[in-house]
Structure formats: structure tokens, C-alpha cells
Coordinates of C-alpha atoms in Angstrom, one line a residue:
Chain Y
M1 CA 123.4 121.0 112.3
T2 CA 123.8 118.7 109.3
E3 CA 124.8 115.0 109.1
T4 CA 128.7 115.4 108.7
E5 CA 128.8 118.4 111.4
S6 CA 126.9 115.9 114.1
Q7 CA 128.6 113.4 115.7
H8 CA 128.1 109.9 114.5
E9 CA 127.2 107.1 116.5
W10 CA 129.0 104.0 114.7
R11 CA 128.6 99.9 115.5
I12 CA 129.4 97.1 113.9
I13 CA 126.7 95.6 111.5
N14 CA 127.3 92.8 109.0
I15 CA 129.7 91.0 110.3
R16 CA 131.3 88.4 107.9
N17 CA 133.9 85.5 108.4
G18 CA 136.0 84.6 105.8
Y19 CA 139.4 84.3 104.3
L20 CA 141.7 87.1 103.3
V21 CA 143.2 85.1 100.4
T22 CA 146.7 86.8 98.6
E23 CA 148.1 86.1 95.1
R24 CA 150.7 87.2 92.9
C25 CA 150.7 87.1 89.1
V26 CA 153.2 85.4 88.1
E27 CA 153.8 87.3 84.9
T28 CA 154.1 90.9 86.2
G29 CA 154.6 90.4 89.8
A30 CA 151.3 92.5 90.9
R31 CA 149.6 91.6 94.1
Q32 CA 146.2 91.6 94.8
S33 CA 143.9 90.4 97.9
F34 CA 140.7 89.8 98.3
F35 CA 138.3 88.3 100.8
S36 CA 136.4 85.1 100.6
L37 CA 133.4 83.8 101.9
E38 CA 134.0 80.2 100.6
D39 CA 134.5 77.3 103.0
T40 CA 137.8 77.2 102.1
P41 CA 139.8 79.5 100.6
P42 CA 139.8 79.2 96.7
I43 CA 143.8 78.2 95.8
D44 CA 143.4 77.8 92.4
N45 CA 145.5 79.6 90.0
Y46 CA 143.7 81.3 87.1
T47 CA 144.4 84.0 84.0
D48 CA 142.6 87.4 84.0
G49 CA 143.7 89.1 81.3
E50 CA 147.1 90.0 81.3
F51 CA 147.5 88.6 84.3
T52 CA 147.9 84.9 85.9
W53 CA 147.3 84.5 89.0
K54 CA 148.6 82.6 91.8
Y55 CA 147.7 81.6 95.2
L56 CA 150.5 82.8 97.9
G57 CA 148.2 82.4 101.2
S58 CA 145.3 82.8 102.9
A59 CA 144.6 84.4 106.8
Q60 CA 141.2 83.5 108.3
A61 CA 139.9 87.5 109.0
V62 CA 136.9 89.5 109.7
K63 CA 134.8 91.5 107.5
F64 CA 132.0 94.5 108.3
D65 CA 130.0 97.3 107.8
L66 CA 129.5 100.7 109.6
E67 CA 126.2 101.7 110.8
C68 CA 125.3 105.3 112.5
A69 CA 123.0 104.9 115.1
K70 CA 121.6 108.4 115.6
H71 CA 121.4 108.9 111.5
K72 CA 120.9 105.6 109.8
K73 CA 123.8 106.3 107.8
I74 CA 125.3 103.0 106.6
V75 CA 129.1 102.7 105.0
K76 CA 129.3 99.9 103.5
L77 CA 133.6 98.6 103.8
D78 CA 133.4 96.9 99.8
N79 CA 136.9 98.2 99.1
V80 CA 138.5 97.3 102.7
V81 CA 139.5 93.6 103.0
G82 CA 141.3 94.5 106.1
L83 CA 143.3 96.6 108.7
M84 CA 146.8 96.5 109.2
L85 CA 149.1 98.5 111.9
C86 CA 151.6 100.4 111.1
T87 CA 154.6 99.7 112.0
E88 CA 156.7 102.5 111.2
C89 CA 159.4 100.0 109.2
D90 CA 160.0 102.4 106.8
P91 CA 160.9 105.9 107.6
T92 CA 160.5 107.0 103.7
C93 CA 157.1 105.4 103.4
N94 CA 154.2 108.2 103.8
A95 CA 152.5 105.8 106.0
A96 CA 155.5 105.4 108.8
Q97 CA 156.2 109.4 108.4
L98 CA 152.7 110.2 109.4
A99 CA 153.2 107.8 112.2
N100 CA 155.8 109.4 113.1
I101 CA 154.5 112.5 113.6
V102 CA 151.1 111.7 115.1
G103 CA 152.3 109.3 117.6
E104 CA 153.9 112.0 119.7
N105 CA 150.1 112.6 120.5
K106 CA 149.7 109.3 121.2
T107 CA 147.7 108.1 117.6
W108 CA 148.3 105.0 116.0
V109 CA 147.8 104.5 112.3
Y110 CA 145.9 101.9 110.7
V111 CA 146.2 101.2 107.4
A112 CA 142.6 100.1 105.8
L113 CA 143.8 97.7 102.9
S114 CA 142.2 97.1 100.0
E115 CA 142.4 94.3 97.0
D116 CA 144.5 96.2 95.1
P117 CA 147.5 98.4 96.8
S118 CA 148.5 99.9 93.5
G119 CA 145.3 101.6 94.1
M120 CA 144.7 101.1 90.6
S121 CA 141.1 100.3 90.9
K122 CA 138.8 99.5 94.0
A123 CA 140.7 102.0 96.4
V124 CA 139.7 102.1 99.9
T125 CA 137.3 105.7 99.8
Q126 CA 137.8 108.3 102.7
E127 CA 134.6 107.8 103.8
E128 CA 135.6 104.3 104.6
T129 CA 138.7 105.7 106.4
R130 CA 136.6 108.2 108.4
A131 CA 134.1 106.2 109.7
L132 CA 136.8 103.2 110.5
T133 CA 138.4 106.4 112.7
E134 CA 135.6 107.4 113.9
Y135 CA 134.2 103.9 115.0
F136 CA 137.0 102.8 116.3
N137 CA 137.8 106.4 118.6
S138 CA 134.6 106.3 119.4
R139 CA 135.1 102.9 121.9
I140 CA 138.4 103.7 123.0
K141 CA 138.8 104.4 127.3
T142 CA 142.3 105.3 127.4
P143 CA 142.7 108.6 128.1
G144 CA 144.7 110.5 124.9
K145 CA 144.7 107.5 123.1
K146 CA 143.4 108.2 119.3
I147 CA 143.5 106.0 116.2
L148 CA 144.1 107.3 112.6
F149 CA 143.1 105.1 109.4
V150 CA 144.9 105.5 106.5
P151 CA 144.4 104.2 102.9
D152 CA 147.0 101.7 101.7
S153 CA 148.4 104.1 99.3
F154 CA 150.5 105.4 101.7
I155 CA 152.4 102.2 102.0
K156 CA 155.5 102.9 99.7
N157 CA 156.1 99.0 99.0
F158 CA 154.5 96.5 100.1
D159 CA 156.6 93.5 99.3
T160 CA 158.8 95.5 102.0
C161 CA 156.3 96.1 104.4
K162 CA 156.2 94.8 108.0
G163 CA 152.8 96.3 109.4
E164 CA 150.9 93.8 111.1
I165 CA 148.0 92.8 109.6
I166 CA 144.7 91.8 112.0
A167 CA 144.3 88.3 110.1
D168 CA 144.9 84.8 111.8
M169 CA 148.3 83.9 109.8
G170 CA 148.7 80.4 109.5
M171 CA 145.2 79.1 111.3
T172 CA 144.1 77.2 108.2
E173 CA 147.3 75.8 107.0
I174 CA 149.1 72.5 108.1
Y175 CA 152.3 72.1 109.2
Chain K
M1 CA 139.3 96.9 139.3
K2 CA 142.5 97.9 138.2
V3 CA 145.0 96.0 136.5
S4 CA 147.5 96.2 139.5
E5 CA 144.8 95.0 141.6
L6 CA 144.2 92.1 139.6
A7 CA 147.8 91.5 139.5
E8 CA 148.0 91.2 142.9
K9 CA 144.5 89.5 143.6
I10 CA 145.9 86.4 141.1
G11 CA 149.0 86.3 141.9
M12 CA 150.5 86.5 138.7
T13 CA 153.7 88.6 138.0
P14 CA 153.5 91.4 134.7
L15 CA 155.6 89.9 132.0
N16 CA 155.9 94.1 131.4
A17 CA 155.3 96.9 133.4
I18 CA 152.2 97.5 134.4
Y19 CA 149.7 99.9 132.8
D20 CA 147.4 100.7 135.6
K21 CA 144.1 100.9 133.5
D22 CA 140.6 99.9 134.6
I23 CA 139.3 96.4 133.7
D24 CA 136.1 96.0 131.9
G25 CA 134.7 92.5 131.6
V26 CA 136.7 90.0 130.4
F27 CA 137.0 88.6 126.7
I28 CA 138.4 85.1 125.4
S29 CA 139.7 84.2 122.3
D30 CA 142.7 83.0 119.8
M31 CA 141.3 84.8 116.8
V32 CA 142.4 88.2 116.0
S33 CA 139.5 88.3 113.1
D34 CA 137.3 87.6 116.5
I35 CA 138.8 90.2 118.6
V36 CA 138.5 93.0 116.2
S37 CA 134.3 92.7 116.2
G38 CA 133.8 91.1 119.5
A39 CA 135.7 92.8 122.2
Q40 CA 134.9 95.7 123.9
A41 CA 137.1 99.0 125.2
G42 CA 138.4 97.8 128.5
N43 CA 138.1 93.7 128.2
L44 CA 140.8 91.6 129.5
L45 CA 141.7 90.0 127.1
M46 CA 142.4 85.7 127.6
T47 CA 144.3 83.8 124.9
I48 CA 146.7 81.7 123.9
Q49 CA 147.8 83.8 120.8
M50 CA 150.7 84.9 120.8
H51 CA 151.3 86.9 117.4
K52 CA 152.8 90.5 117.5
N53 CA 149.5 91.4 115.5
L54 CA 147.7 90.1 118.7
I55 CA 148.8 93.4 120.1
A56 CA 148.0 95.2 117.2
T57 CA 144.5 94.3 117.7
A58 CA 144.5 94.6 121.2
N59 CA 145.4 98.3 120.6
L60 CA 142.7 98.7 117.9
V61 CA 139.9 97.7 120.1
D62 CA 141.3 99.4 123.9
I63 CA 142.3 96.3 125.3
S64 CA 143.3 96.6 128.9
A65 CA 145.7 93.7 129.7
I66 CA 146.2 90.1 128.3
I67 CA 146.7 87.5 130.2
F68 CA 147.9 84.4 127.5
V69 CA 147.1 80.7 129.6
R70 CA 148.8 77.6 130.1
A71 CA 152.2 79.3 130.8
K72 CA 152.5 80.6 127.1
K73 CA 155.0 83.6 126.9
P74 CA 155.2 85.9 123.8
L75 CA 158.7 86.8 121.9
D76 CA 160.2 90.0 123.1
D77 CA 159.3 91.8 120.1
V78 CA 155.7 91.1 121.1
I79 CA 156.4 92.3 125.1
A80 CA 158.1 95.6 123.2
L81 CA 155.1 96.4 121.3
A82 CA 152.7 96.0 124.0
D83 CA 154.8 98.3 126.3
K84 CA 154.4 101.1 123.4
A85 CA 150.8 100.0 123.5
G86 CA 150.1 100.6 126.9
I87 CA 149.0 96.9 127.6
T88 CA 149.9 95.0 130.4
L89 CA 150.9 91.3 129.8
F90 CA 150.4 88.3 132.2
S91 CA 151.2 84.8 131.8
S92 CA 149.0 82.3 134.0
D93 CA 150.1 78.5 134.6
L94 CA 146.2 78.0 134.3
D95 CA 143.8 76.8 131.4
T96 CA 141.4 79.2 130.4
W97 CA 138.5 77.6 132.1
K98 CA 140.3 77.3 135.6
L99 CA 141.1 81.3 134.8
A100 CA 137.8 81.9 133.9
I101 CA 136.6 80.6 137.1
K102 CA 139.2 82.0 139.3
L103 CA 138.3 85.8 137.4
H104 CA 134.8 84.9 138.2
E105 CA 135.7 84.8 142.0
L106 CA 136.9 87.9 142.0
G107 CA 134.1 89.6 140.4
I108 CA 135.0 90.1 136.5
E109 CA 132.3 89.3 134.2

């Protein structure tokens, strides 16, 4: 039996606590997010090529990798900056359509978020979504329940998306 | 211990329906980033966090039930998502420390 045919025994490794920082380009309207390990989230505006990035907000978040204890294989989740539950807010969105179909089988669709939701660079890989799916499913005790991770290319419009991002929103802000 | 037994023994009324899962340990945290990397499936979660993404997180790691301490009560949309996820929600007047002692006395570790 090959490694891909046998079942992995994933566990979380390399837990890093930091900030999920979101920026918007004031010129193009593009949006990007990145994970920062700095003591405080970077808030400076800066220019990078044709983009002028402006800080939108940040949230405390966690990043980790997955290791298969059986095969000693490590999947580094370098392209994943956050996790999000699809709430099926837009019936024309691919993630919502998938969630609607698989939801009948007690399967929940979660989205692995990349730095660049347009998928132009650093897109979440199939290996990353597969490892996330296998890891979280291996922990479930509720009978029949399943988790399915998809890349953020499934999301039709991030500006209107109402998915629930797993990050500690507002915990670094003072109101 | 089942969620229904916990409700009865500790005298708490659920904020939604009882989904009678097995409780396997307790996790205490107010940060979803901590819960996703630290909680175990079947854990009973004690928290003051009431954001909707708490339910998204609890569902991902398969939390059995959630107790909001210090009489915190989440909004209706949070309760609705918990119902969809089959996660029982409780609200306790006790603070985290006193409730943790009570759970320990009930044999939940």
C-alpha cells in the first residue's frame, strides 16, 4: 500500500500565534491578507509596484502545519492564512452551492483562505485542503458529521461574503 | 457524561435544544485561535466569547457543548448557528473559576 492509499494520522505542529492583517489597495481596490508574527500588527501604508496598500484591520489568529505521525510527512500550510466557515450567504457562490449539496450529508464546508483571494499568487494547494480535511475529520466524534475544506477560489465575492472567519476579531482594537 | 446529565446535575437551562453528545473533558478559552489549535473533540467549552465565529470554531473541532459564563447570552443568530451545528449552549451565572470547580466536583476533568 502506498502512502496515498493508506490513511494518514495527522497532528498539528508548529503552532504560531500572530495576526491576520488585511489590506486594501487604494488604487485598484484589490485586497490581500497576510499572517504576521510581529509583536504588534503592522499598520503602515506602503507601495508595492502598482499597488498602494492601506491597512484595513487585523485579528489575532493562529497558524500551524500538519504532520502525519504514521508516514512522517509534513504538510506546511504556508499558503493558508486563515480558516472560514461557509455560511451559504450567496446562492450563486461555488462554496455555498457545494455547502448546500453536501450539507444534506452533515458535511460542513470550510474555506482555506490565502493571502490573495483572487488566486493570482500563493493559492492554497489541493494538498493543503486535503490535509486540513483529513485532519479535522479524523478528530470528529459526532456520528455522521464531516468537514470539507475548499480553497478560497470557490468564493465568488469576498467583499460581500458573510462567511465566519476563525480569527479573534476586535481583540487588538480599542473602542 | 452526556450533555443532558450535565444540564440536570448543574441545574442549567439550555439556550437552545439539547443535543445529547458525550462530554469528554473541558476546554476554557475566550479566543477562537486558541480553541482551534488546542481544544479536543468532545470537549465542553467554557467561555465569555459570544461571536458567531465561536460556533464556526466549535463546530470545526467538534465541541460537545458550550457554557457562557458570567450570565453572558449570545444573540439569536449565534444560537441559530449552534442549532444547525447541533451544539447545546448554556449560560451560567457563575464565573469561570467557580464553574470549573463545580465541573471538577462532578467528575468532569
